Short mmCIF file of C-alpha atoms and ligand atoms in Angstrom, two decimals:
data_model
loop_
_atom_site.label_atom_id
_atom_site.label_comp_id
_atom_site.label_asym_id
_atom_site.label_seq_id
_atom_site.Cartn_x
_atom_site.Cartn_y
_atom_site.Cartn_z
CA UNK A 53 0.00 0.00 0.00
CA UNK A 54 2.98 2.41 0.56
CA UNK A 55 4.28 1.72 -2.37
CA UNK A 56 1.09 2.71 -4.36
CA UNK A 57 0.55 5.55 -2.58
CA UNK A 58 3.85 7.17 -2.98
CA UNK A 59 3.50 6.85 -6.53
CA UNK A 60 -0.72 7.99 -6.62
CA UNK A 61 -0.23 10.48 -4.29
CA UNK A 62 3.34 11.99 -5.83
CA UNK A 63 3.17 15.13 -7.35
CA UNK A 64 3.89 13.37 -10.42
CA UNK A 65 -0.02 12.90 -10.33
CA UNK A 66 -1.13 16.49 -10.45
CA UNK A 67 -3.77 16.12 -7.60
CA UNK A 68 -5.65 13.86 -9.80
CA UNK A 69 -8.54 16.41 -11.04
CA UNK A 70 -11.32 14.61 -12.62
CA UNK A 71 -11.33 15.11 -16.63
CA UNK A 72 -7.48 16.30 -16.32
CA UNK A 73 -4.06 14.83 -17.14
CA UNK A 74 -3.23 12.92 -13.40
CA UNK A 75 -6.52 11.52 -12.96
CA UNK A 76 -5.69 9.43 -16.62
CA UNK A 77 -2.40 8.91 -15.10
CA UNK A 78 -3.77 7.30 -11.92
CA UNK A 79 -6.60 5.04 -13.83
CA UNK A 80 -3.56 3.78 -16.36
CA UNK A 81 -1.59 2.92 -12.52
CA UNK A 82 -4.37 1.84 -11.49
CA UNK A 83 -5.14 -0.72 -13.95
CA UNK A 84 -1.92 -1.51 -14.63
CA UNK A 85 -1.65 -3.07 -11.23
CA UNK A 86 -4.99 -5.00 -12.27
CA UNK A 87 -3.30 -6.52 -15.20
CA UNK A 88 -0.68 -7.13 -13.50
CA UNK A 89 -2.45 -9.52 -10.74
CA UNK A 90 -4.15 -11.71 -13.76
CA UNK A 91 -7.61 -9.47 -13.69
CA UNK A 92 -8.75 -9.47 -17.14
CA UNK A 93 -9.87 -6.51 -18.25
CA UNK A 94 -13.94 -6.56 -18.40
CA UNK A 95 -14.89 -5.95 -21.55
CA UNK A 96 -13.37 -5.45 -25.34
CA UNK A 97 -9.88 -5.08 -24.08
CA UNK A 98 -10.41 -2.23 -21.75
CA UNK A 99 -10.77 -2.03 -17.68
CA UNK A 100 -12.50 1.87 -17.65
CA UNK A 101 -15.96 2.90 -17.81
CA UNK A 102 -15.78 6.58 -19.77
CA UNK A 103 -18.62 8.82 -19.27
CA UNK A 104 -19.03 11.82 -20.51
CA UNK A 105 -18.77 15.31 -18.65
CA UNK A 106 -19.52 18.96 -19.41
CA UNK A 107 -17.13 21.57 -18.34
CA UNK A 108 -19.13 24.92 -18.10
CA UNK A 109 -16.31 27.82 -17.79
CA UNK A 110 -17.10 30.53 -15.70
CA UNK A 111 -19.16 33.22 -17.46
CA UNK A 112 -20.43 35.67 -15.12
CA UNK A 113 -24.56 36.17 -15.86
CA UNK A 114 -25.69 39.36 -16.91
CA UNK A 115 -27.47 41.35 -14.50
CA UNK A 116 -29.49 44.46 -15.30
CA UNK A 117 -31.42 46.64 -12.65
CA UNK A 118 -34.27 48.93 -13.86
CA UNK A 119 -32.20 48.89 -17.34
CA UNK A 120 -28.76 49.77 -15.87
CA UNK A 121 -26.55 46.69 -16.65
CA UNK A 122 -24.42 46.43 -13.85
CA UNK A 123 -21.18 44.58 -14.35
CA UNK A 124 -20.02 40.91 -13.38
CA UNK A 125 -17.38 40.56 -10.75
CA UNK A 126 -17.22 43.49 -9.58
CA UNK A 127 -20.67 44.67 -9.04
CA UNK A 128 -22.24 40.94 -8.40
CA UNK A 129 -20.71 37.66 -8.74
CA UNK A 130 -22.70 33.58 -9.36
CA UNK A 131 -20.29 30.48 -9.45
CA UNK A 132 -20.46 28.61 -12.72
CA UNK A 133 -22.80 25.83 -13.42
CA UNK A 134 -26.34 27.93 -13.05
CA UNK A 135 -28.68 26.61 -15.89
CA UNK A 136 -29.11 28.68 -19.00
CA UNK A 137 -32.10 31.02 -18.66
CA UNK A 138 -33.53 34.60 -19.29
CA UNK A 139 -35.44 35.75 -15.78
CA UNK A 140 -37.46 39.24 -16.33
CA UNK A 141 -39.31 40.18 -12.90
CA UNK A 142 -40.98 43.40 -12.44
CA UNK A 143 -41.43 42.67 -8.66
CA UNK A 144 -38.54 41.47 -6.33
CA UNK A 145 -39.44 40.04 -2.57
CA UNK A 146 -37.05 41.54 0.17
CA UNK A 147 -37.45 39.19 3.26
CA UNK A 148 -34.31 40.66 5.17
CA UNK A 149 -32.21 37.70 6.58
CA UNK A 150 -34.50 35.17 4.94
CA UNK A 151 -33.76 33.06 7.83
CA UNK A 152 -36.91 32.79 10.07
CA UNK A 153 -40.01 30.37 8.82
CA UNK A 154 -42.05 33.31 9.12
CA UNK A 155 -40.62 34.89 5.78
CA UNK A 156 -41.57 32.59 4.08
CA UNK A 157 -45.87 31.45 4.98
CA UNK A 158 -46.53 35.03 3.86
CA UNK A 159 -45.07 33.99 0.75
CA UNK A 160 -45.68 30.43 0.14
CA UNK A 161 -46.91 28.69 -3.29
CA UNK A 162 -48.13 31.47 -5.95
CA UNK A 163 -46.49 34.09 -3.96
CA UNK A 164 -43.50 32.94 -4.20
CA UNK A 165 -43.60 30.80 -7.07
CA UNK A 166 -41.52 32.18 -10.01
CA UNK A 167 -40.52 35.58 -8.49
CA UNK A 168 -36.99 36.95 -7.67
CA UNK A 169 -36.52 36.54 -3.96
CA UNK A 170 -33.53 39.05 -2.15
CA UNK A 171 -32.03 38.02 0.94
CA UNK A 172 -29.38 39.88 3.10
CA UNK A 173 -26.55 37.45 3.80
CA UNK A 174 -25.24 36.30 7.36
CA UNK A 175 -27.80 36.75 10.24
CA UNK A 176 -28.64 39.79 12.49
CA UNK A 177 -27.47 41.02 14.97
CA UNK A 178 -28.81 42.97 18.52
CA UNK A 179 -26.96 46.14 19.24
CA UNK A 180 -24.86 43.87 21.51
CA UNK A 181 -23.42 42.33 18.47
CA UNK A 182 -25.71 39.10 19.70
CA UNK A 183 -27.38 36.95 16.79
CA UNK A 184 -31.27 37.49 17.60
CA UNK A 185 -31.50 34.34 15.26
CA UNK A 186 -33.19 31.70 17.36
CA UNK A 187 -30.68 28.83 18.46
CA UNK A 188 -32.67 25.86 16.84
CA UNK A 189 -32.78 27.77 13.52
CA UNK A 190 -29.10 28.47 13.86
CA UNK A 191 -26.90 26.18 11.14
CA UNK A 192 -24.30 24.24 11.91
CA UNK A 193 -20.67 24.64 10.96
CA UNK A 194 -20.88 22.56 8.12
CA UNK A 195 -24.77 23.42 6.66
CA UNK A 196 -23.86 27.65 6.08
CA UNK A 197 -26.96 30.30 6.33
CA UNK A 198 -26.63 30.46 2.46
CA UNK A 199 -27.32 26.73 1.61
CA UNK A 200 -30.59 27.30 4.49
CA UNK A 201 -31.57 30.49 2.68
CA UNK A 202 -31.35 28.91 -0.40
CA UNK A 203 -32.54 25.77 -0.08
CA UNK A 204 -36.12 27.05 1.18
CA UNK A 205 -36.12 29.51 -0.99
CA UNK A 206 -35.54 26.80 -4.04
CA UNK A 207 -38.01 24.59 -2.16
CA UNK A 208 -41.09 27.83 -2.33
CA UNK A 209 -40.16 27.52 -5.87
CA UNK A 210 -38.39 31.12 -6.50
CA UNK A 211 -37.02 31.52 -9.85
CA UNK A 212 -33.99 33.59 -9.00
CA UNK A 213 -32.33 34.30 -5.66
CA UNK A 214 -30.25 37.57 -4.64
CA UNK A 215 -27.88 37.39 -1.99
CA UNK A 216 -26.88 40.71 -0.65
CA UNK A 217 -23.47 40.58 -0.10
CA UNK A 218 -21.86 43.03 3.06
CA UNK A 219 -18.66 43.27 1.51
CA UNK A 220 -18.12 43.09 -2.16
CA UNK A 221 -14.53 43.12 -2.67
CA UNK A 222 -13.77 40.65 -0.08
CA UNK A 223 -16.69 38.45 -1.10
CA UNK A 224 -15.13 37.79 -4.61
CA UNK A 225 -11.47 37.93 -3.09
CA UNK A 226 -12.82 34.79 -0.48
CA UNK A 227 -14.29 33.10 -3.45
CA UNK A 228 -11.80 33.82 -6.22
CA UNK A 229 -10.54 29.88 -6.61
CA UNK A 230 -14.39 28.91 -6.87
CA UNK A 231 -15.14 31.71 -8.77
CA UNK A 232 -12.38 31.31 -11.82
CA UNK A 233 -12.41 27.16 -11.46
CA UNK A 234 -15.10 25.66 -14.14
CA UNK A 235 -17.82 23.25 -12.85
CA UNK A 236 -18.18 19.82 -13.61
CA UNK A 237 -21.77 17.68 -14.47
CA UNK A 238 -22.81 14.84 -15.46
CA UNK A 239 -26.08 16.14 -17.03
CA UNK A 240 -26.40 19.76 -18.05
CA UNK A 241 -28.75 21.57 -14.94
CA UNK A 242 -32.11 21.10 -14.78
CA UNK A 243 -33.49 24.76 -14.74
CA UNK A 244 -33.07 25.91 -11.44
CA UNK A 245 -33.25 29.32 -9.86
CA UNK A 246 -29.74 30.96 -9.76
CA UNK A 247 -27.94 32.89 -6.72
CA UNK A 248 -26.34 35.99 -7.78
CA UNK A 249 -24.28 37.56 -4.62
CA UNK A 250 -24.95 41.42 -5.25
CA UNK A 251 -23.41 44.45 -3.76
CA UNK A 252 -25.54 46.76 -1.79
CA UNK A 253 -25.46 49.37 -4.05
CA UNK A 254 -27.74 46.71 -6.45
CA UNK A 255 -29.84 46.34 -3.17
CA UNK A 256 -30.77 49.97 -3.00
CA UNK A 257 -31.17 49.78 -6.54
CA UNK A 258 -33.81 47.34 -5.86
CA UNK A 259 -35.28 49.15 -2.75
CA UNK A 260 -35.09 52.50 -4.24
CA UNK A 261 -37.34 54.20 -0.95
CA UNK A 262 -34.78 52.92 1.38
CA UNK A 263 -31.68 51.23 1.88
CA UNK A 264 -29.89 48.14 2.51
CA UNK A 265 -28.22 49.95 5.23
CA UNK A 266 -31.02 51.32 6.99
CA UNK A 267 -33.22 48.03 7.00
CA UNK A 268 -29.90 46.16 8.75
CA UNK A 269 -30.53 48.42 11.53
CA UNK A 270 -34.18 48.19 11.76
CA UNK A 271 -34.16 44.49 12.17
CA UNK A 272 -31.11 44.79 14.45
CA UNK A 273 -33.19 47.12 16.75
CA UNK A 274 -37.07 45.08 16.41
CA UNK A 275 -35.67 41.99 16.06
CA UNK A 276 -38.14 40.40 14.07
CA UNK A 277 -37.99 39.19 10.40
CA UNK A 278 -39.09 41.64 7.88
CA UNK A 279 -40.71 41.42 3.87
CA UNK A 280 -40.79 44.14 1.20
CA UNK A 281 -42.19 44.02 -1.59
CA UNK A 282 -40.13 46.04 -4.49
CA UNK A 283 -41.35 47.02 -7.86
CA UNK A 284 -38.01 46.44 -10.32
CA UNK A 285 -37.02 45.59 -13.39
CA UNK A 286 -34.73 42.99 -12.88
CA UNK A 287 -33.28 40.88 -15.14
CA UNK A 288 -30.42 37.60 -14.91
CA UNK A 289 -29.71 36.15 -17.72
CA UNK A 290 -27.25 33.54 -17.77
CA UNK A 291 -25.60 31.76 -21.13
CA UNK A 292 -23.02 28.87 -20.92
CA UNK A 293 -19.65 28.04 -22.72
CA UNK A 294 -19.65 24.30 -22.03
CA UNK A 295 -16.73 21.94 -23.27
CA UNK A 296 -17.61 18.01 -23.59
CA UNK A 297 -14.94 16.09 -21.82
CA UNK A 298 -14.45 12.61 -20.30
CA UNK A 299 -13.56 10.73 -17.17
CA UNK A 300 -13.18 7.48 -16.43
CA UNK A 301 -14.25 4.76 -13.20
CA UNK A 302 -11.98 1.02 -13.36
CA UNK A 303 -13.18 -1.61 -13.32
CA UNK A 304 -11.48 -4.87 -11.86
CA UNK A 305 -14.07 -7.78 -12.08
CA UNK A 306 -13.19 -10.91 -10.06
CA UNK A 307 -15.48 -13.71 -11.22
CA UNK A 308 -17.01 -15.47 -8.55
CA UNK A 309 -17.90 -19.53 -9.16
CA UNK A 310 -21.62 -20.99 -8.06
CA UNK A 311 -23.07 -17.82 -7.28
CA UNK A 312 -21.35 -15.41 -10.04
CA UNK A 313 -24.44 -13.33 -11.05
CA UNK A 314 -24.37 -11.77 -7.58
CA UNK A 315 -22.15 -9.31 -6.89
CA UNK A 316 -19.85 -7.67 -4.47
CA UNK A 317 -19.01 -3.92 -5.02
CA UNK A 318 -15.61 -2.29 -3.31
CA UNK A 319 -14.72 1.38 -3.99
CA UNK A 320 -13.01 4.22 -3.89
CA UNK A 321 -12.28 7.68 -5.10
CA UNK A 322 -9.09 7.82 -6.71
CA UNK A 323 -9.71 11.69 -7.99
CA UNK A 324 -8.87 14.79 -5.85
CA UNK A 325 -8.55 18.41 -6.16
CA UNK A 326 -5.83 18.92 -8.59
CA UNK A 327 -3.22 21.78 -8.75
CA UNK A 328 -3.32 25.50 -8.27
CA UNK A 329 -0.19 26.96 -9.69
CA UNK A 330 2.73 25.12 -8.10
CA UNK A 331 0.43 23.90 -5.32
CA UNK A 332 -0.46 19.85 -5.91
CA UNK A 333 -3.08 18.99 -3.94
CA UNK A 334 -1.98 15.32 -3.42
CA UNK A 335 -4.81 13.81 -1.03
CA UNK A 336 -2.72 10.78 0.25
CA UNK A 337 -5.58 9.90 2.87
CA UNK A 338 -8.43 11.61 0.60
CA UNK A 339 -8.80 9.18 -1.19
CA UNK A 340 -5.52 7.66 -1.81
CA UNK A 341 -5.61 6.05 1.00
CA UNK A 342 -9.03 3.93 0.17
CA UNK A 343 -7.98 3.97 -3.43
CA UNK A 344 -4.71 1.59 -2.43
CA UNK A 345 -6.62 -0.80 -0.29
CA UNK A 346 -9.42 -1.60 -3.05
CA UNK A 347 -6.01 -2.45 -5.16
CA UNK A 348 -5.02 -4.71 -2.48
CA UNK A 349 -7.74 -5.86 -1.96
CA UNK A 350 -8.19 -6.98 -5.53
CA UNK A 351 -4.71 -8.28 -5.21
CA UNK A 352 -5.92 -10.56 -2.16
CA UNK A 353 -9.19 -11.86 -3.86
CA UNK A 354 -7.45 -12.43 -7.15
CA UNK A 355 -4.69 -14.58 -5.15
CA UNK A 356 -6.99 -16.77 -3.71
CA UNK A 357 -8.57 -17.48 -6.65
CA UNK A 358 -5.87 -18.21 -8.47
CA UNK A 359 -5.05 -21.09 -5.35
CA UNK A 360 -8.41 -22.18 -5.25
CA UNK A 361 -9.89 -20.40 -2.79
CA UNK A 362 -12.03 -17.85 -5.22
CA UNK A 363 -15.02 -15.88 -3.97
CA UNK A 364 -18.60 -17.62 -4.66
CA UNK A 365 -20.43 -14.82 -5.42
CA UNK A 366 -18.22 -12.13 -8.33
CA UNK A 367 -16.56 -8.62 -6.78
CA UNK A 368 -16.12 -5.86 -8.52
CA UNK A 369 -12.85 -3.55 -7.47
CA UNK A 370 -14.13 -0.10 -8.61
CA UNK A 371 -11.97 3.00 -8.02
CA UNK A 372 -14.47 5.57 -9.24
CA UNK A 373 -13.25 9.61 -10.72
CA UNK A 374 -15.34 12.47 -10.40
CA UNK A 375 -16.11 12.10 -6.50
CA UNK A 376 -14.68 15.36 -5.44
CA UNK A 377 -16.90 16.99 -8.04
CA UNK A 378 -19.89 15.41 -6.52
CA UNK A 379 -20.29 11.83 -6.57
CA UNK A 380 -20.09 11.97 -10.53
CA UNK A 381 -19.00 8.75 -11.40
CA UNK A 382 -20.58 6.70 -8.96
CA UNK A 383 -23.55 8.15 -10.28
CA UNK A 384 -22.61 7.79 -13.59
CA UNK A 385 -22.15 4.00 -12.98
CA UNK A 386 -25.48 3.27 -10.49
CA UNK A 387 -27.51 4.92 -13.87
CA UNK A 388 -24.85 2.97 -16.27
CA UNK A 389 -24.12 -0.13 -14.51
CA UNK A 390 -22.09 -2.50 -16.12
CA UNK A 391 -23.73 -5.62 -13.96
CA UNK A 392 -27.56 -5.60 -13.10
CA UNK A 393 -27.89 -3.48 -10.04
CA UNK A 394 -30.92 -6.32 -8.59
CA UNK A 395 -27.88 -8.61 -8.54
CA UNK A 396 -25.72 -6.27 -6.82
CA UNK A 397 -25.44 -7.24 -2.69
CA UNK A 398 -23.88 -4.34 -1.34
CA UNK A 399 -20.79 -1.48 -2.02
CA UNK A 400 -18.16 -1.08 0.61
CA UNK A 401 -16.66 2.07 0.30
CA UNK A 402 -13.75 3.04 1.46
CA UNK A 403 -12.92 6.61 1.62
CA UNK A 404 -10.22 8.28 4.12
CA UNK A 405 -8.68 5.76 6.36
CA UNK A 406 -5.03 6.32 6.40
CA UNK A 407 -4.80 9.18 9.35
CA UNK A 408 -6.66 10.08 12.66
CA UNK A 409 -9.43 12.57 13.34
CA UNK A 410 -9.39 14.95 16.94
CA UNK A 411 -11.41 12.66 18.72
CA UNK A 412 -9.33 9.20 18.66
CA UNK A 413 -5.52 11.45 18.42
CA UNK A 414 -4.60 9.05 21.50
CA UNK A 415 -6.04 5.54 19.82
CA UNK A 416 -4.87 4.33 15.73
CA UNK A 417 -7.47 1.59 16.68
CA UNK A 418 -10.93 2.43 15.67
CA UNK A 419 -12.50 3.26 12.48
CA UNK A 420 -16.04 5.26 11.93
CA UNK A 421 -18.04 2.73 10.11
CA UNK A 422 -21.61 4.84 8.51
CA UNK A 423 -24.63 3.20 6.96
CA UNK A 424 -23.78 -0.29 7.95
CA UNK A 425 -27.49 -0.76 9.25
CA UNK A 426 -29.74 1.64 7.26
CA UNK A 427 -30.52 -1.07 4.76
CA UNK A 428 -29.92 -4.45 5.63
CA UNK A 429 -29.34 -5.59 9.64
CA UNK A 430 -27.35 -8.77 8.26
CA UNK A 431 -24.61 -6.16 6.30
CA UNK A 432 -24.13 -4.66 10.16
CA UNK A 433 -23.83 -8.12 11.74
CA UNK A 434 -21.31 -9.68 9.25
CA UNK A 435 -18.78 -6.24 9.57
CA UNK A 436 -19.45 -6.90 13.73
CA UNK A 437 -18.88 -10.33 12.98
CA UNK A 438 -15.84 -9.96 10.76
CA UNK A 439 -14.16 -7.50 13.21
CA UNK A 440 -14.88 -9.81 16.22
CA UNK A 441 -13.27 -12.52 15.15
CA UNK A 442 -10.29 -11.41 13.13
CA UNK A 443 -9.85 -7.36 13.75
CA UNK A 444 -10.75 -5.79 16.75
CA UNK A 445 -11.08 -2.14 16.03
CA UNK A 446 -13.29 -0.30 17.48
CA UNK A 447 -15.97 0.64 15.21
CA UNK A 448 -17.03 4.10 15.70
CA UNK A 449 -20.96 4.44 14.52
CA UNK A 450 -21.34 8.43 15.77
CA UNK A 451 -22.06 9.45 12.08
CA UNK A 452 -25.20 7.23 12.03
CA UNK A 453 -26.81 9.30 13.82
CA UNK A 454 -29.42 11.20 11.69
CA UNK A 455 -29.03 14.18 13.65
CA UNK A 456 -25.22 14.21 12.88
CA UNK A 457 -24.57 17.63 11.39
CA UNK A 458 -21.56 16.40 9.44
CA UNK A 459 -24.05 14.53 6.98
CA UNK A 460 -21.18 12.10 5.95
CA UNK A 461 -23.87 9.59 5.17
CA UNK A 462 -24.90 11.71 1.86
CA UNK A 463 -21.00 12.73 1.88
CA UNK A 464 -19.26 9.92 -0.71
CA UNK A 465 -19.65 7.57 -2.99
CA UNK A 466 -21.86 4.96 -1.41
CA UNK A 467 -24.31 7.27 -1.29
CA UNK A 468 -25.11 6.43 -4.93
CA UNK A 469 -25.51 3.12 -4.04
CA UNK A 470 -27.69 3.24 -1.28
CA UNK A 471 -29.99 5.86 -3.31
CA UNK A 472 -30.80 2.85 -5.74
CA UNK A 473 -31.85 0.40 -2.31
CA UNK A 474 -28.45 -1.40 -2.60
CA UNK A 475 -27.07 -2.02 1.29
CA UNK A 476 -23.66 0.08 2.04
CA UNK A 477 -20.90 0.52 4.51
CA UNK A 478 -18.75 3.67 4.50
CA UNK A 479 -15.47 2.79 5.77
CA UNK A 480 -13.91 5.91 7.03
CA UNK A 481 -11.54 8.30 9.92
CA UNK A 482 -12.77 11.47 9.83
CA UNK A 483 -11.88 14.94 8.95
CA UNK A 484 -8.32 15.90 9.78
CA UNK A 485 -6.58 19.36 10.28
CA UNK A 486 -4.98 18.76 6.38
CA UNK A 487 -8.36 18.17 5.04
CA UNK A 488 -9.02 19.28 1.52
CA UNK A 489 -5.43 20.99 2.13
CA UNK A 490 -2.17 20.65 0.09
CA UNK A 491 -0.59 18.79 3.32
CA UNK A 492 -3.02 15.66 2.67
CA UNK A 493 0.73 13.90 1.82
CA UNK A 494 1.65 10.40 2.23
CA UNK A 495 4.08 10.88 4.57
CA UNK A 496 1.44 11.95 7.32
CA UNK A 497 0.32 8.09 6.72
CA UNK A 498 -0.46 5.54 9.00
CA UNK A 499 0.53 2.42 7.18
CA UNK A 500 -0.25 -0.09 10.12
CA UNK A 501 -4.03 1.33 10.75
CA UNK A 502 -4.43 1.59 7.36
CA UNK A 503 -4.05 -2.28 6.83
CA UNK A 504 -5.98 -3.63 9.60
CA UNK A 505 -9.19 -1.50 8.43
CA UNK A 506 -8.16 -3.10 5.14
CA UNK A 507 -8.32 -6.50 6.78
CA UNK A 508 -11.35 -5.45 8.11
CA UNK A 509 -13.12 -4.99 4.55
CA UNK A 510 -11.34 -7.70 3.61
CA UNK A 511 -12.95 -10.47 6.05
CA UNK A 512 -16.25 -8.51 5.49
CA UNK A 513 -16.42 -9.20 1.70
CA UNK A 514 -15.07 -12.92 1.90
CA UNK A 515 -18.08 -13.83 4.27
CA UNK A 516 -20.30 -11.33 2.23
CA UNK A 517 -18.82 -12.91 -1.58
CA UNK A 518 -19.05 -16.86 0.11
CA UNK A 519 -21.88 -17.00 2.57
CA UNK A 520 -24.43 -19.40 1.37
CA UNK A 521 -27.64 -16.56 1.34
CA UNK A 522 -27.32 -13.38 -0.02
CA UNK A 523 -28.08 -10.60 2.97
CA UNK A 524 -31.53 -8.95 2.41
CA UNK A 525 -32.65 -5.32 2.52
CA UNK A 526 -34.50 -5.34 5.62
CA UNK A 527 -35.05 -1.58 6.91
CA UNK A 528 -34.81 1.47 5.52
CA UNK A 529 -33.34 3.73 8.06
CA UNK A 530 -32.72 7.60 7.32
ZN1 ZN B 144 -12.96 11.76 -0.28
#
């Protein structure tokens, strides 16, 4: 495993951006090493699944206020990826922070539906500099105001969404990297309402008889939420430049013998964030780390095949691409699947297991294992089983928890999996202080925890692959 991830996670390998040059370096490596244990490759000659991709540079929309075009990136800025669309509204809905329920009954169903909503960003504050948001309605760290704001204002069915932005300049300076980087799809977007972050001069625009200014301190002083309705001419209007490009999942296929029509599915993400400049992001734990144990793992499975000892039912070693730019090509594949998905038992995904989150920093020994229940109660009892008699770790199942803020569950490529009914475990450490940083390098690896959780998968999908009955979905937890 050290070996492989020296060389995957090297900067060599770019950061391994989905669609770019080191992610088609890592899925040659990565097959390579297939070959090279006897896999065959699974069809015509070839061990990848392409799909196709469009790239949609950033174009900044053009935004024009009671006919004054105002002027992208500087005046207003929207991340690339909104759907292409013309939105003319003679009436805008100010509902100040946009963050209490109340906002929203006045405005619910035909109200609401297909008008531009404004929102100030952040939350308010009490002349105390206290947040008179009410605690339960507060977001956690990960879930920001803006994905709250926008999310009910997507669900009332608004057809655009202005965010009022406090500071301009800084807001595009924050977002710059987001901002300039092109987004990735499978599909191109459904037509969905676009957020445009606008300065408060475009506010008072809006408001004309008052200002953005003046209404912060009114709901600072009454505290309570607080809808206008504007007449403007507003218009977005948003055209793409979209470039057709291609990534690739890989596909090892281990045939099993008297039960080969069911099958086994073990992945990983072997993409990650790429380069900026001379910076390589080189994710050695995310998701190098789970990428390197699937190859092992195909490396132990194809072994004991070849000395008799082959799986029952057939695995499939997947390292999937696109992950990073949301759980692309595992979706690509659970709407594309190579083998019949009502033959497919279960996907154990393995994503970040090669370093140690805050909580354990005193204990290698544990691993947080997420979903292993929410389908099928036999999946959780073969992984307790499995660790019980040949592991030992202590299996961490905080992230179950529905109420977890972290969300992990929806977080990686499982997920796609589990969408479809298909039973899942999630095989993972937790966040780390490197992160999504450039200092995700393999020399911050833990070889030795890394291979027991292997081990650990490992025992799981032998009993899983050679049990006589094939576990059954039996709940369906949240
Ligand atoms: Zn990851």
């Amino acid at each position: 495993m050290s070996r492989n991830l020296h060389v995957l996670a090297s900067d060599e390998y770019e950061g391994r951006e989905t669609g770019k040059k080191g992610q088609k370096m890592a899925a040659e490596y990565i097959s390579n090493q297939f070959k090279s244990f006897g896999i065959p490759p699974y069809k015509d000659n070839t061990y990848y699944q392409t799909y196709p991709l469009n790239l949609i540079l950033p174009v900044p929309a053009d935004v024009t206020i009671n006919k004054k075009k105002f002027i992208g990136n500087k005046d207003y800025y929207n991340f690339p990826g909104l759907s292409e669309q013309t939105i003319t509204s003679a009436n805008v809905l100010f509902l100040g922070y946009g963050i209490e329920e109340e906002n929203y009954n006045d405005y619910k169903g035909a109200d609401v539906k297909g008008k531009t909503i404004m929102i100030l960003s952040g939350e308010p504050y009490d002349a105390a500099g206290k947040s008179i948001v009410t605690k339960s309605k507060q977001p956690s760290t990960w879930t920001t105001y803006y994905k709250v704001k926008t999310e009910k204002a997507k669900d009332v069915g608004a057809a655009a969404i202005l965010i009022v932005v406090n500071d301009m300049e800084k807001g595009i300076a924050d977002n710059k990297h987001r901002l300039e980087s092109s987004a990735l799809k499978l599909n191109l977007p459904q037509k969905e309402a676009p957020i445009i972050y606008i300065s408060k001069e475009m506010a008072d625009a809006i408001l004309k008889k008052t200002t953005t200014e003046k209404i912060i301190a009114k709901i600072s002083k009454s505290g309570k939420p607080l809808k206008i309705k504007a007449k403007a001419n507003v218009v977005v209007d948003i055209k793409n430049n979209i470039q057709k490009i291609e990534a690739e999942n890989v596909l090892g296929y281990v045939e099993g013998t008297d039960i080969k029509e069911e099958l086994i599915i073990i992945t990983a993400h072997y993409d990650h964030l790429g380069k900026e400049g001379d910076v390589v992001y080189n994710g050695a734990d995310d998701d190098g780390s789970g990428t390197v144990a699937v190859i092992n793992l195909a490396q132990a499975f194809t072994q004991a095949k070849k000395e008799g000892h082959g799986p029952r039912r057939s695995i499939l070693f997947m390292p999937v691409s696109g992950e990073e730019k949301g759980l692309l090509g595992s979706a690509y594949y659970t709407e594309n699947p190579v083998y019949p998905l009502k033959n497919t038992v279960c996907d154990l995904n393995i994503d970040m297991i090669g370093r140690l989150d805050e909580k354990h920093e005193k204990n290698s020994n544990y691993v947080y294992l997420i979903g292993s229940d929410k389908l099928s109660s036999q999946l959780h009892n073969v992984s307790e089983q499995a660790n019980k008699t040949y592991t030992n770790i202590e299996l961490d199942y905080t992230f179950d928890d529905e109420k977890d803020k972290n969300r992990f569950y929806y977080r990686s490529d499982h997920y796609n999996f589990a969408k479809k009914g298909i039973p899942v475990i999630f095989y993972f450490n937790g966040v780390h202080a490197d992160y999504h940083k450039e200092t995700d390098e393999v020399q911050k690896i833990d070889f030795v925890k890394m291979e027991k959780i292997t081990r650990l998968v490992f025992f799981t999908a032998w009993e899983l692959a050679n049990r006589n009955q094939r576990i059954v979905v039996d709940s369906n937890k949240k």
